[in-house]
Amino acid sequence: MHPVDLLFLIGIAIIVLIAVVITLIIFRKRRKLARIIVSIIVGSYIVFFAIYPTIRSNIHAQRYDGLEEYLQNTYPTEEFYIESRDYDNVIQLGDFYVSNKSTPNRGVVYRVKKGGEIIQLEGSWQKYH
């Protein structure tokens, strides 16, 4: 899991903890109702924590498909290698290293943003063997 994702989940856990404390204070005399509400809140967080990596991977895969379609429409005669297909291998969600098949050791970095906007980041990369 990426550090940014971990910090996000820790932030959500703090919010959940605050909600639990407030619930226990408000429903001090109705312990059974308080336990039910706390169980629902904590259970929801556990489910969210479990499915969060899958959500991020699916978003990354959708952005990969968008970039692939963009490259096919923009450069119909060219073939490309697109690295960082898996979310686990990237630093930021939506970053892809793209190289032409004729020059696989040189390429550029594309970022696919939330709305589907595709931009080429400054600079290029080169593999050294």
CSV table of C-alpha atoms in Angstrom, one decimal:
chain,number,residue,atom,x,y,z
A,1,MET,CA,0.0,0.0,0.0
A,2,HIS,CA,1.3,3.5,-0.9
A,3,PRO,CA,2.2,5.9,1.9
A,4,VAL,CA,-0.5,8.4,0.7
A,5,ASP,CA,-3.2,5.7,0.8
A,6,LEU,CA,-2.0,4.7,4.3
A,7,LEU,CA,-2.2,8.2,5.6
A,8,PHE,CA,-5.7,8.5,4.0
A,9,LEU,CA,-6.9,5.4,5.8
A,10,ILE,CA,-5.3,6.5,9.1
A,11,GLY,CA,-7.2,9.8,8.7
A,12,ILE,CA,-10.5,8.0,8.1
A,13,ALA,CA,-9.7,5.8,11.2
A,14,ILE,CA,-9.3,8.9,13.3
A,15,ILE,CA,-12.7,10.3,12.1
A,16,VAL,CA,-14.3,6.9,12.8
A,17,LEU,CA,-12.8,7.0,16.3
A,18,ILE,CA,-14.2,10.5,16.9
A,19,ALA,CA,-17.6,9.3,15.7
A,20,VAL,CA,-17.5,6.3,18.0
A,21,VAL,CA,-16.6,8.5,21.0
A,22,ILE,CA,-19.4,11.0,20.2
A,23,THR,CA,-21.8,8.1,19.8
A,24,LEU,CA,-20.9,6.7,23.2
A,25,ILE,CA,-21.2,10.1,24.8
A,26,ILE,CA,-24.6,10.8,23.2
A,27,PHE,CA,-26.1,7.4,23.9
A,28,ARG,CA,-24.6,7.0,27.4
A,29,LYS,CA,-27.8,5.7,29.0
A,30,ARG,CA,-28.8,3.6,26.0
A,31,ARG,CA,-25.9,1.2,25.9
A,32,LYS,CA,-27.5,-1.3,23.6
A,33,LEU,CA,-28.3,1.3,20.9
A,34,ALA,CA,-24.8,2.7,21.3
A,35,ARG,CA,-23.2,-0.7,20.8
A,36,ILE,CA,-25.3,-1.3,17.6
A,37,ILE,CA,-24.4,2.1,16.2
A,38,VAL,CA,-20.7,1.7,17.0
A,39,SER,CA,-20.7,-1.8,15.5
A,40,ILE,CA,-22.2,-0.4,12.3
A,41,ILE,CA,-19.6,2.4,12.1
A,42,VAL,CA,-16.6,0.1,12.9
A,43,GLY,CA,-17.9,-2.6,10.5
A,44,SER,CA,-18.3,-0.1,7.7
A,45,TYR,CA,-14.7,1.1,8.2
A,46,ILE,CA,-13.4,-2.5,8.1
A,47,VAL,CA,-15.3,-3.2,4.9
A,48,PHE,CA,-14.0,0.1,3.4
A,49,PHE,CA,-10.4,-0.7,4.5
A,50,ALA,CA,-10.7,-4.2,2.9
A,51,ILE,CA,-12.0,-3.0,-0.5
A,52,TYR,CA,-10.0,0.3,-0.8
A,53,PRO,CA,-7.0,-1.3,-2.6
A,54,THR,CA,-9.4,-2.9,-5.1
A,55,ILE,CA,-11.1,0.4,-5.7
A,56,ARG,CA,-7.7,2.1,-6.4
A,57,SER,CA,-6.6,-0.7,-8.7
A,58,ASN,CA,-9.8,-0.5,-10.7
A,59,ILE,CA,-9.5,3.2,-11.1
A,60,HIS,CA,-5.9,2.8,-12.3
A,61,ALA,CA,-7.0,0.1,-14.8
A,62,GLN,CA,-9.7,2.4,-16.2
A,63,ARG,CA,-7.2,5.1,-16.7
A,64,TYR,CA,-4.8,2.7,-18.4
A,65,ASP,CA,-7.6,1.8,-20.8
A,66,GLY,CA,-8.3,5.5,-21.4
A,67,LEU,CA,-4.6,6.1,-22.2
A,68,GLU,CA,-4.4,3.1,-24.5
A,69,GLU,CA,-7.5,4.4,-26.4
A,70,TYR,CA,-5.9,7.9,-26.6
A,71,LEU,CA,-2.7,6.6,-28.0
A,72,GLN,CA,-4.5,4.4,-30.6
A,73,ASN,CA,-6.6,7.4,-31.7
A,74,THR,CA,-3.7,9.9,-31.7
A,75,TYR,CA,-1.0,7.7,-33.3
A,76,PRO,CA,-2.9,5.1,-35.3
A,77,THR,CA,0.2,3.7,-37.1
A,78,GLU,CA,2.4,3.5,-34.0
A,79,GLU,CA,2.7,0.7,-31.4
A,80,PHE,CA,3.6,1.4,-27.8
A,81,TYR,CA,4.7,-0.2,-24.6
A,82,ILE,CA,2.9,1.1,-21.6
A,83,GLU,CA,4.5,0.3,-18.3
A,84,SER,CA,2.9,0.6,-14.8
A,85,ARG,CA,-0.2,-1.4,-15.7
A,86,ASP,CA,-0.6,-2.4,-12.1
A,87,TYR,CA,-1.4,0.1,-9.4
A,88,ASP,CA,1.2,-1.5,-7.1
A,89,ASN,CA,4.0,-0.5,-9.4
A,90,VAL,CA,3.3,3.2,-9.7
A,91,ILE,CA,4.1,6.2,-7.5
A,92,GLN,CA,0.9,8.1,-8.3
A,93,LEU,CA,-2.4,6.9,-9.5
A,94,GLY,CA,-2.7,7.4,-13.3
A,95,ASP,CA,1.0,7.7,-14.1
A,96,PHE,CA,2.2,5.6,-17.1
A,97,TYR,CA,5.6,5.2,-18.7
A,98,VAL,CA,5.0,5.0,-22.5
A,99,SER,CA,7.6,4.1,-25.1
A,100,ASN,CA,7.4,3.4,-28.8
A,101,LYS,CA,8.1,-0.2,-29.8
A,102,SER,CA,10.9,1.0,-32.1
A,103,THR,CA,12.7,2.7,-29.2
A,104,PRO,CA,11.7,0.7,-26.1
A,105,ASN,CA,14.5,2.2,-23.9
A,106,ARG,CA,13.3,5.8,-24.3
A,107,GLY,CA,9.8,7.2,-23.5
A,108,VAL,CA,7.7,9.8,-21.8
A,109,VAL,CA,5.4,9.9,-18.8
A,110,TYR,CA,1.7,10.4,-19.2
A,111,ARG,CA,-0.7,11.2,-16.4
A,112,VAL,CA,-4.4,10.4,-16.7
A,113,LYS,CA,-6.3,12.7,-14.4
A,114,LYS,CA,-9.6,12.1,-12.6
A,115,GLY,CA,-11.8,13.5,-15.4
A,116,GLY,CA,-10.0,11.5,-18.1
A,117,GLU,CA,-7.8,14.4,-19.1
A,118,ILE,CA,-4.5,13.0,-20.4
A,119,ILE,CA,-1.3,15.1,-20.1
A,120,GLN,CA,2.3,14.5,-21.0
A,121,LEU,CA,4.5,15.3,-18.1
A,122,GLU,CA,7.7,17.4,-18.6
A,123,GLY,CA,10.8,15.5,-19.6
A,124,SER,CA,11.3,11.9,-20.6
A,125,TRP,CA,12.9,8.8,-19.2
A,126,GLN,CA,15.6,6.4,-20.5
A,127,LYS,CA,16.5,2.9,-19.3
A,128,TYR,CA,20.1,2.2,-18.7
A,129,HIS,CA,21.4,-1.3,-18.9
